[in-house]
Structures are given as C-alpha cells and as structure tokens.
Coordinates of C-alpha atoms and ligand atoms in Angstrom, one line a residue:
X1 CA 128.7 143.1 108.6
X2 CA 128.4 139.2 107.9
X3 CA 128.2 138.0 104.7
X4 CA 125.9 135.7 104.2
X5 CA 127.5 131.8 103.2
X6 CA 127.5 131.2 100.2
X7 CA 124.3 129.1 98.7
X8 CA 125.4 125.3 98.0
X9 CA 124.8 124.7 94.5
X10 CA 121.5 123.4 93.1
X11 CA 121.3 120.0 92.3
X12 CA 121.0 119.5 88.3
X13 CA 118.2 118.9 87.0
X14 CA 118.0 116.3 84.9
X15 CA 114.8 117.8 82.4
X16 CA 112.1 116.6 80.3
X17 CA 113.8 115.4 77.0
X18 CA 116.6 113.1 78.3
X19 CA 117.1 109.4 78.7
X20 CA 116.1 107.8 81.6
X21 CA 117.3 103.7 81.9
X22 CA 115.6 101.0 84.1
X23 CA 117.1 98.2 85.5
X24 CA 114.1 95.4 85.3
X25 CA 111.3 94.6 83.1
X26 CA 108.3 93.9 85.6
X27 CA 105.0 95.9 85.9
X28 CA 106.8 98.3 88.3
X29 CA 109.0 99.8 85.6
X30 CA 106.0 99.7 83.0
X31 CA 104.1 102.3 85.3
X32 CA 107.1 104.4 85.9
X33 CA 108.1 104.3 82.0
X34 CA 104.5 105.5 81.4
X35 CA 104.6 108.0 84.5
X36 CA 108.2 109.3 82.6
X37 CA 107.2 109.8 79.0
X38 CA 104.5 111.6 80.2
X39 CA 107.0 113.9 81.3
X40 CA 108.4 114.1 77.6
X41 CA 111.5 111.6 79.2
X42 CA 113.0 109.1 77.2
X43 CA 113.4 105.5 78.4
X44 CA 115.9 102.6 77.8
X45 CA 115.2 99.5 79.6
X46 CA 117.4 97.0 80.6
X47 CA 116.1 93.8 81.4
X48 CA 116.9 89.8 80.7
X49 CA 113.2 89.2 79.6
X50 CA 112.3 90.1 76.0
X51 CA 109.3 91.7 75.1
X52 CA 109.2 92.8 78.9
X53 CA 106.5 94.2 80.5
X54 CA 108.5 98.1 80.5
X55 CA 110.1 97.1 77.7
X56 CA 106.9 97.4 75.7
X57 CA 106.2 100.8 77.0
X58 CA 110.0 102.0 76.5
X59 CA 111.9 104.0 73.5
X60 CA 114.7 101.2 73.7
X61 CA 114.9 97.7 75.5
X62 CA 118.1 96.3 76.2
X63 CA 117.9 92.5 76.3
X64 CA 120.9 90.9 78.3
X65 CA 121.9 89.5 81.7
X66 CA 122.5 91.6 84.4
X67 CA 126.0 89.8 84.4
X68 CA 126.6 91.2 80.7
X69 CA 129.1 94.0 81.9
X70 CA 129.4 94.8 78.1
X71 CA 125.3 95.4 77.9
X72 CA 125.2 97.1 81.2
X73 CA 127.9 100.0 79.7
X74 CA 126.3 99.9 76.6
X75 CA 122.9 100.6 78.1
X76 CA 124.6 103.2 81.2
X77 CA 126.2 105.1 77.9
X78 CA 122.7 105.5 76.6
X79 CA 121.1 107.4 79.8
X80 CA 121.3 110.1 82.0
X81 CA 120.3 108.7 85.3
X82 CA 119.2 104.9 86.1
X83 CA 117.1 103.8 88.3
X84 CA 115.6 99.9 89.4
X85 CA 112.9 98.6 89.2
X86 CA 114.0 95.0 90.2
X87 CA 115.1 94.3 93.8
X88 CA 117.4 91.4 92.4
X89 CA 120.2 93.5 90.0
X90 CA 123.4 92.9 91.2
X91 CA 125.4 95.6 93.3
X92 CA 128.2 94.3 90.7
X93 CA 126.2 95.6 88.4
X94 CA 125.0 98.5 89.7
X95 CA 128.2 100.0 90.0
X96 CA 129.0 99.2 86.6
X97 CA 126.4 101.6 85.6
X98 CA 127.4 104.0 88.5
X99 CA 130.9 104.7 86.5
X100 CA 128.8 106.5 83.8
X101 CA 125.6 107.5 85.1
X102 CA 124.0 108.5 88.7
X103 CA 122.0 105.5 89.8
X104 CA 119.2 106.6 92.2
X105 CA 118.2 105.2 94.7
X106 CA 122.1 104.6 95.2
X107 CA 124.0 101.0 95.3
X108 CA 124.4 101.5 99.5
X109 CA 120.5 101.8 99.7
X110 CA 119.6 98.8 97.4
X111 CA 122.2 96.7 99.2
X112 CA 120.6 97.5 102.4
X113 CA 117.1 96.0 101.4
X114 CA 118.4 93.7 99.1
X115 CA 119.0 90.8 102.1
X116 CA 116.8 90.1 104.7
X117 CA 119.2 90.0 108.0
X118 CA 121.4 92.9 106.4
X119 CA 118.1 94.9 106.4
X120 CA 116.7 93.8 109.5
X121 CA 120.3 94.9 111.2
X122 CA 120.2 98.3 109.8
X123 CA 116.7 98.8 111.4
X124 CA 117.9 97.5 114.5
X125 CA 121.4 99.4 114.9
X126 CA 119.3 102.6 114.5
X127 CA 116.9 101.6 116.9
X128 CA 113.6 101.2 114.7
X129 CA 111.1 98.4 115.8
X130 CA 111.2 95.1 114.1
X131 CA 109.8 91.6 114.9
X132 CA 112.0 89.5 117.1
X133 CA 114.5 88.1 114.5
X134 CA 118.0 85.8 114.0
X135 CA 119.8 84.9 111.0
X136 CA 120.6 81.7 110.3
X137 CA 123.6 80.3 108.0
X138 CA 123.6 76.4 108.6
X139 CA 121.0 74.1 109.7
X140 CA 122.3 73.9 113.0
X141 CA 122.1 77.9 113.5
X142 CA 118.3 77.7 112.6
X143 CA 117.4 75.1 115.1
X144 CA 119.6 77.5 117.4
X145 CA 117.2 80.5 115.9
X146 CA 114.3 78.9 116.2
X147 CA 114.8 78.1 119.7
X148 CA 115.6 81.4 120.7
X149 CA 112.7 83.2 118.7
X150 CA 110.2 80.5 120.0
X151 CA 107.5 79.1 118.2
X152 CA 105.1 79.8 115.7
X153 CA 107.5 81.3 113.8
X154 CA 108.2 82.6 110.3
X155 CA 111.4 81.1 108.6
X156 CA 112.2 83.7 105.1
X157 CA 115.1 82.8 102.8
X158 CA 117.1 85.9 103.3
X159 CA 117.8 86.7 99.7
X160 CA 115.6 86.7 96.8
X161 CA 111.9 86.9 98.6
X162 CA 108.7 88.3 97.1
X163 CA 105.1 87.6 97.5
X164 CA 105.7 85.0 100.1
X165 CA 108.2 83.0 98.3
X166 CA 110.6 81.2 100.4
X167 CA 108.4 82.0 103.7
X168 CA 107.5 78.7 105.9
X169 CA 105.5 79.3 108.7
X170 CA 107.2 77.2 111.5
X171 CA 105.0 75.8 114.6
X172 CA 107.6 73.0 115.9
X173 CA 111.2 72.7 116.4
X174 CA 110.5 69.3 114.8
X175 CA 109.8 71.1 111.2
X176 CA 113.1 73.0 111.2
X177 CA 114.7 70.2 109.2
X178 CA 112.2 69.9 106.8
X179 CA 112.1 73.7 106.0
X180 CA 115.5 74.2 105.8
X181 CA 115.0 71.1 103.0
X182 CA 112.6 73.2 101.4
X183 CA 114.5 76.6 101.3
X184 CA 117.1 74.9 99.3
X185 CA 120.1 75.5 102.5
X186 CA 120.3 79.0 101.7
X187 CA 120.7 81.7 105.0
X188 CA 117.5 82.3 106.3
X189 CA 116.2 84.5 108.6
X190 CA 113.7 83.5 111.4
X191 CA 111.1 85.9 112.9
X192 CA 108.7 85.8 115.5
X193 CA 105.0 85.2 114.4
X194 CA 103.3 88.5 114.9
X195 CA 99.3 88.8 115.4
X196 CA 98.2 91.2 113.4
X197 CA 95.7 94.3 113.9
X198 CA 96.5 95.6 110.6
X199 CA 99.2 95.9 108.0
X200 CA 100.4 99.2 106.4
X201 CA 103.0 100.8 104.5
X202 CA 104.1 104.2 104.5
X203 CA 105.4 105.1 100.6
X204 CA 107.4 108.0 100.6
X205 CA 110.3 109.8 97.9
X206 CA 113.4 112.0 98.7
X207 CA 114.7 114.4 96.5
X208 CA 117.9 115.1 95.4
X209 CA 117.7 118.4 97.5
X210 CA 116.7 116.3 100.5
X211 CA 113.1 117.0 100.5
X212 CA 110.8 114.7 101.7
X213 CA 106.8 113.7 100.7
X214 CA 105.1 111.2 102.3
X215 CA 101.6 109.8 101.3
X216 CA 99.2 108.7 103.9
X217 CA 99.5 105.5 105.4
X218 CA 97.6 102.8 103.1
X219 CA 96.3 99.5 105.0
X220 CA 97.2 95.9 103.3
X221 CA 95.4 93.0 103.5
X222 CA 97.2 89.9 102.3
X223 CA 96.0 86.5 100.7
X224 CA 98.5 83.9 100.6
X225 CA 101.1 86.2 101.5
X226 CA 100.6 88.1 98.7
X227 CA 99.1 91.5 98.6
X228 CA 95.0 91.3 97.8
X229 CA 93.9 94.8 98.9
X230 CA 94.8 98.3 99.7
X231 CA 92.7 100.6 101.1
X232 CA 93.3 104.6 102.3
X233 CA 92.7 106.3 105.0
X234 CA 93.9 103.6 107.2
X235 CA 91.8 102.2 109.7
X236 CA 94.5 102.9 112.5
X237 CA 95.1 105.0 115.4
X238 CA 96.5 108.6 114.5
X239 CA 99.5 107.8 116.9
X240 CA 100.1 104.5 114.3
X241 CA 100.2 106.6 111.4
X242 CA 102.5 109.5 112.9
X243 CA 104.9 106.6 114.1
X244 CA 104.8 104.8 110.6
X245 CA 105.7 108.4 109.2
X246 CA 108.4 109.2 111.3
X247 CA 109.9 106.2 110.9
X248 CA 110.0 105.9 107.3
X249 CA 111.7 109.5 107.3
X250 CA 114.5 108.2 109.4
X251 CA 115.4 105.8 106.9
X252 CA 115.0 107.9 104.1
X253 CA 117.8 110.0 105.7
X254 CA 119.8 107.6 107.1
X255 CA 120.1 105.9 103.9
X256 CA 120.6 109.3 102.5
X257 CA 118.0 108.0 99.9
X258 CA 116.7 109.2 96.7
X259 CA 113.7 107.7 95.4
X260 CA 110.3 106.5 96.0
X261 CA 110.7 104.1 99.5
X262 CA 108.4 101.7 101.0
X263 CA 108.2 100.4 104.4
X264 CA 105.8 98.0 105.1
X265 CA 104.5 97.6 108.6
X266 CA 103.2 95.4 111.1
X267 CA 100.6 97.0 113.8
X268 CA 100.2 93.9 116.2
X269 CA 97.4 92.9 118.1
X270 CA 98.8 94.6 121.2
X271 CA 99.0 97.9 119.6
X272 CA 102.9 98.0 118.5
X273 CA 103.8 99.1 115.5
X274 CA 107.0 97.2 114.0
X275 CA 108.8 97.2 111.0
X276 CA 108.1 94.2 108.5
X277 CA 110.2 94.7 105.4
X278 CA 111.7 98.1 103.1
X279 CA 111.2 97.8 99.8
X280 CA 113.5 100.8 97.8
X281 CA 111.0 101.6 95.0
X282 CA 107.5 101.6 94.2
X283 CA 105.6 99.5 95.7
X284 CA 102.3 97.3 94.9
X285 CA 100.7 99.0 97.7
X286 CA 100.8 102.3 95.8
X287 CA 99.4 101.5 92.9
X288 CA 96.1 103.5 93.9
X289 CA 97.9 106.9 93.8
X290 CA 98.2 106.6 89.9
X291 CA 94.3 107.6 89.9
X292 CA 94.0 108.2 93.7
X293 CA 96.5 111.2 94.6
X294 CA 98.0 114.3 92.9
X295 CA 100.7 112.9 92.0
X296 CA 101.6 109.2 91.5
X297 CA 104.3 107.2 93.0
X298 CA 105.6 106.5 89.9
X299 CA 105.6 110.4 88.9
X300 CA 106.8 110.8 92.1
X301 CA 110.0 108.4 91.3
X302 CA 110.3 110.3 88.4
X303 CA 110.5 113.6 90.2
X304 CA 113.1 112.3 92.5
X305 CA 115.8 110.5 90.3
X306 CA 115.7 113.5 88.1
X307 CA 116.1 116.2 90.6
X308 CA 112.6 118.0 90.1
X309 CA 110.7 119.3 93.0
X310 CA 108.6 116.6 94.2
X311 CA 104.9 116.3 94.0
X312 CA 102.0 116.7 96.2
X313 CA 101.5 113.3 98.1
X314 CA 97.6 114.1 98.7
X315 CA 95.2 111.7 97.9
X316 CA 92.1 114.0 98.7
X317 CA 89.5 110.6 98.7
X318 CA 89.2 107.7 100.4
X319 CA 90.5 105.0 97.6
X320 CA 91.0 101.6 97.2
X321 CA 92.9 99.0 95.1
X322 CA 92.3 95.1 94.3
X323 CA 95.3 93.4 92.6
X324 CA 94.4 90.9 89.6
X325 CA 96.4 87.6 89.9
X326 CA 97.1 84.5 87.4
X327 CA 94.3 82.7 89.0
X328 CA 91.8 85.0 87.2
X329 CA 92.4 83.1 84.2
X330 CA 91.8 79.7 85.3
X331 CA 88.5 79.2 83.2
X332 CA 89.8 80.9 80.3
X333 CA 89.9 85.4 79.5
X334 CA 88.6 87.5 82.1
X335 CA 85.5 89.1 81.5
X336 CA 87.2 92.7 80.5
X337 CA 84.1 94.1 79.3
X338 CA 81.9 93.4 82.8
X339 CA 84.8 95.5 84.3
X340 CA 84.8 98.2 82.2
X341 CA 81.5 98.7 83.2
X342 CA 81.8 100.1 86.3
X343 CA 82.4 103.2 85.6
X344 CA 84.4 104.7 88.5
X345 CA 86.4 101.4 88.4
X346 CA 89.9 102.2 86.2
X347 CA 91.6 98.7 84.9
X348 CA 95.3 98.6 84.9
X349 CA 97.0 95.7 83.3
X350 CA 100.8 95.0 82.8
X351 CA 101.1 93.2 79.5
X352 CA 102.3 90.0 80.4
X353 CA 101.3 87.4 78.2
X354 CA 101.7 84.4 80.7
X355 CA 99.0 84.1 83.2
X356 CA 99.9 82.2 86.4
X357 CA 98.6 81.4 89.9
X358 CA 99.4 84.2 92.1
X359 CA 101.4 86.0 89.5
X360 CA 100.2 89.8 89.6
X361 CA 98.9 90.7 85.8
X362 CA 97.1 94.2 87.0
X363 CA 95.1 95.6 89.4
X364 CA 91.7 97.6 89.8
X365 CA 91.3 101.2 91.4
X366 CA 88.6 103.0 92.8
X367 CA 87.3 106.2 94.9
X368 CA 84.5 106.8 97.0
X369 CA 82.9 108.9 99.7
X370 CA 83.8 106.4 102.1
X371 CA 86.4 103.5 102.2
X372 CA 83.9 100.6 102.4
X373 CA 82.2 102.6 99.4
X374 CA 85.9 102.6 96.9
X375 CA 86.3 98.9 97.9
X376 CA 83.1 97.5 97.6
X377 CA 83.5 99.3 94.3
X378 CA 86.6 97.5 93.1
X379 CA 86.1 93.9 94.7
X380 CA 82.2 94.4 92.3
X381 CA 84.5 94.8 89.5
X382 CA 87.1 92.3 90.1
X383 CA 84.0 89.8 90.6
X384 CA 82.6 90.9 87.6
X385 CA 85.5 89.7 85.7
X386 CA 84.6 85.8 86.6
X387 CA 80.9 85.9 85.5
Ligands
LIG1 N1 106.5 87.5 111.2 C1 105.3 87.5 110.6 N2 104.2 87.5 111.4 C2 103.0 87.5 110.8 N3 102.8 87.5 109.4 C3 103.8 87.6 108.6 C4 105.2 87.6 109.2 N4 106.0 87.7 108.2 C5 105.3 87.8 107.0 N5 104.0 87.7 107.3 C6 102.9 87.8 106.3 O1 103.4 87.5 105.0 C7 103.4 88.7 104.1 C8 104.6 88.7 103.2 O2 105.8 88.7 104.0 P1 107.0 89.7 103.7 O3 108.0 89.4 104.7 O4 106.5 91.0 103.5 O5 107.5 89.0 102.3 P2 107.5 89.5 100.8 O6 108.9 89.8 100.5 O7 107.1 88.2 100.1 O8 106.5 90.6 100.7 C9 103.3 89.8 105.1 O9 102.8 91.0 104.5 C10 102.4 89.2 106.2 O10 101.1 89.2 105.8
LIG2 MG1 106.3 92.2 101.9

C-alpha cells in the first residue's frame, strides 16, 4: 500500500476584515482601494502626495517619502500584506516593508520591470520575442546602439518611463547627440521602430496557490504615446491572441509572480508578435473590466495578494474604454452632465484636482453588441463632454 504524500499546506488567507497597504497614491491604487473595501478590507496608503488620489478612498494615508525608512515600518506595522501601485518605490524600500509584511507582487518581480534593459534581458534570456534592442550607458555606447539597431529608431530612458516620457523617436545618426541632451545622460535603451498592425496587452493575475486567470486580449490604440483607446475582442488573429497568452504565462511563472501582470504587445505589420514592455500591476488597459468582466482587475489584484481563489476573467461583451486626459479641460469644466447622459456610458474619474495636458484624470466605459457599437458609444460621450 502507498500512502498518499502528504498535501502541502494551504496558503493563508489573508480574509475580508484586515489591512491591506499600498505603496503609491495614483488612480491605479484608487480603483484597487475601492475594489478592496468592497471586500470589507481595510486600506493604509502610503504615498509622498497628500490628499492622493487612493489616499482619499483609503481608511489611513501615510504621507512620507519612500526614503522615510521610519514611515515605511510605521506603515508595514500597520498591514497585513502590501502591494504597489507605483512602478517607481524603491527596492530599498520594498524590502523594508518585506521584514514585516508579505509584499506581493515580490521585490524580484518589480525589480525586473522596474528598468528597461533589465526587463528587456529577462525576456530575452528566456527566449520571449522583443523588438531589436541595446542598452546604452554613455553617449558614445548610443551612437554605437544606434548604429547597430539601425534607423528609425526609438531611444527610452531606461528608468522612470510612462506614457511616453523620455521616448525620442530617432531617424538619423546625426540626432543621437541631441537626444541624449534631451534625456538628461541617463542609460537609455534603443529599439528598433516597429510598424505596427495592432497593439495589445494580455492582463493576467497569479495566485498564491499558483493559479493562473487570464482576460482576453484587449487592443490599444495610442495618441501621443499615450494610451487613447481599448477595445475587446481584439481585432487579431486567434494564433496572436494564443501567443500573447502563452507568453504572458511564462512570465507569470518565471517570475514566480503574484499579482495582476501586464504585458503589452506589439503585433507588427509582418504578422510577429513581440513583446513591448511588462507592467507588474494593473494596468490602464484594464480599466474596462471594472464594468466589462466578472471580475475586475483590481478585484482580481485583490484576490491574488490576499490568497483568495481568483475570479472569473470573462468579459461576456464586446467593451470598450476611452481614457479622459488634462486636455479636456482646456476651455474650462468638462461638460459632466452631457456624459452622464448616455446611459450605457459609466464615468470614472480619479480625484485629482490638477488638470494637465496628457495627464490621465478618468476614463469612460462602454458595452455593446459589437465592438464598433461599445466605442462609438464611449468616443459620443467623451465628445459630449466638449460641447
Ligand atoms: N519600438 C517602437 N516601435 C513603434 N512604436 C513604439 C515603439 N516603442 C514605443 N512605441 C509607441 O509608444 C507607446 C509607448 O511606449 P512604451 O514603451 O510602452 O512606453 P510607456 O512606458 O510610456 O508606456 C507604445 O505603446 C507604442 O505606441
Ligand atoms: Mg507602455
């Protein structure tokens, strides 16, 4: 007779009722603050804005720098598990916390994305597709980049990039020395210009246990660099979307992650699907599950850092989100009330009080039969808003 092996323990849960921290203050800890006291959580946020955008949302908000080692233990003796909501925190930091608490996703994981060429070396060792790419630490090493990748190419700071910031599209070897003027001499990395088909990103979560829920592939489409619309199903060949999947699981375990992950992705002109960036959180892109799928991302993050069975990933519609920038505002308050009368149109805002060119301040969601019919739906709304 063989005895059966003994069952490794369950993970604990961490249940409804305890205290969940943030590191970050931004509309991406704002939804998942909302997402966790609907859960009957608790949550302390720690972030170096006051009056933040989750801090407004939160039972506690912890106003300090992330280099306040004495705030950061104050805060992690507070909680039962911390999470990010901020790319940026320091690793320093992090494992400050991680003496007290469990911080999910984990320090390894956030350090991965956190830099450009780091991230872009991890995808490559493991043999996932990226753009062509080369790092580059002095001026001389990004002419030497350049060269190599070939022209048009995109020069990105490596650290401390969002929505575009930092990026310099680069058509001559004679603009290198400009550009690396304008990046401020920081390491950079340099990719190859990509034509783009389409852009997607594949959002999934890992549970403690190691389960794994994906939601279908949603297609970006950018203005400025920054993210204008989302729309799902993607307009993409089934073999795309099973490639984008598969991919996104190998991180996941590789990184032995747990938490919401997003990897954003290229699908060229000539049909290859490559990664663009990982982003180890929510993402903007996923702002449509809140009203689109069974369960959000942000409930979804909750799930995960807490050890709870994950959700259901299905968004049974098609759906479709607009983001709502600074710009709106230039001729004074958007119209709220022309929104808010569409009625299948739902109006998220984040509570900042500052409006500013290409700053995100909300973003509009819609259903429909059909994905031309949810995003004619929210881009009537969002024009609405100017009349
Ligand atoms: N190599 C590239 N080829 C073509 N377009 C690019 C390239 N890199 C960035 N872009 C465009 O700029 C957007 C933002 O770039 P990304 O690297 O994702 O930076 P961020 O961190 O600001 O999101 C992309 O979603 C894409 O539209
Ligand atoms: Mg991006």
């Amino acid at each position: 007779m063989t005895l059966p092996h003994a069952a490794a323990a369950p993970p604990r849960v961490i249940g409804p009722g305890a205290v969940v921290g943030v590191l970050g203050g931004g509309q991406l800890g704002r939804m998942f603050a909302v997402a966790a006291r609907r859960l009957g959580y608790r949550v302390h946020t720690f972030t170096p804005d006051d009056d933040s955008p989750t801090g407004q949302v939160s039972d506690l908000e912890i106003t300090a720098s992330y280099e306040d080692l004495d705030a950061l233990r104050t805060f992690a003796g507070g909680v039962d598990v911390v999470t990010f909501e901020f790319e940026n925190v320091p690793i320093d930091s992090i494992n400050i916390v991680e003496e007290f608490v469990p911080v999910r996703p984990s320090a390894v994981a956030l350090h991965t994305a956190q830099q450009r060429a780091r991230e872009k070396m991890f995808l490559a060792d493991r043999g996932v597709p990226t753009a062509p790419f080369a790092a580059a630490d002095t001026l001389d090493e990004l002419w030497d980049a350049v060269a190599r990748i070939g022209t048009p190419a995109v020069i990105k700071t490596a650290a401390f990039g969002y929505d575009g910031m930092g990026q310099h599209t680069v058509t001559a070897p004679a603009e290198v020395e400009r550009i690396w003027t304008a990046i401020g001499h920081q390491e950079a990395v340099v990719e190859k210009f990509i034509s783009l088909q389409a852009e997607i990103s594949v959002i999934a979560a890992r549970g403690v246990d190691g389960a794994v829920a994906e939601y279908p592939p949603f297609e970006n489409r950018h203005q400025r660099h920054i993210l204008d619309l989302t729309t799902t199903p993607a307009a993409i060949p089934p073999a795309a979307a099973k490639q984008a999947t598969q991919i996104t699981r190998t991180v996941l375990e590789e990184l032995q992650y747990v938490g919401v992950l997003c990897v954003e992705f290229f699908l060229s002109t000539d049909g290859e699907l490559l990664v663009n960036e990982l982003a180890p959180r929510p993402h903007n892109s996923g702002h449509l599950t809140i009203d689109a799928a069974v369960t959000s991302q942000f409930e979804q993050q909750v799930r995960a850092v807490c050890g709870l069975p994950l959700g259901s990933p299905e968004v049974p519609r098609p759906a479709a989100m607009a983001n709502l920038l600074g710009d709106l505002w230039v001729d004074g308050e958007p119209n709220w009330a022309a929104a808010c009368r569409f009625h299948e149109v739902k109006l998220h805002l984040y509570g900042k009080t500052a409006p500013r060119p290409g700053r995100k301040m909300g973003h509009l969601t819609a259903t429909g039969r059909t994905v031309q019919e949810a995003q004619d739906r929210v881009i009537a709304a969002r024009d609405a808003l100017l009349i």
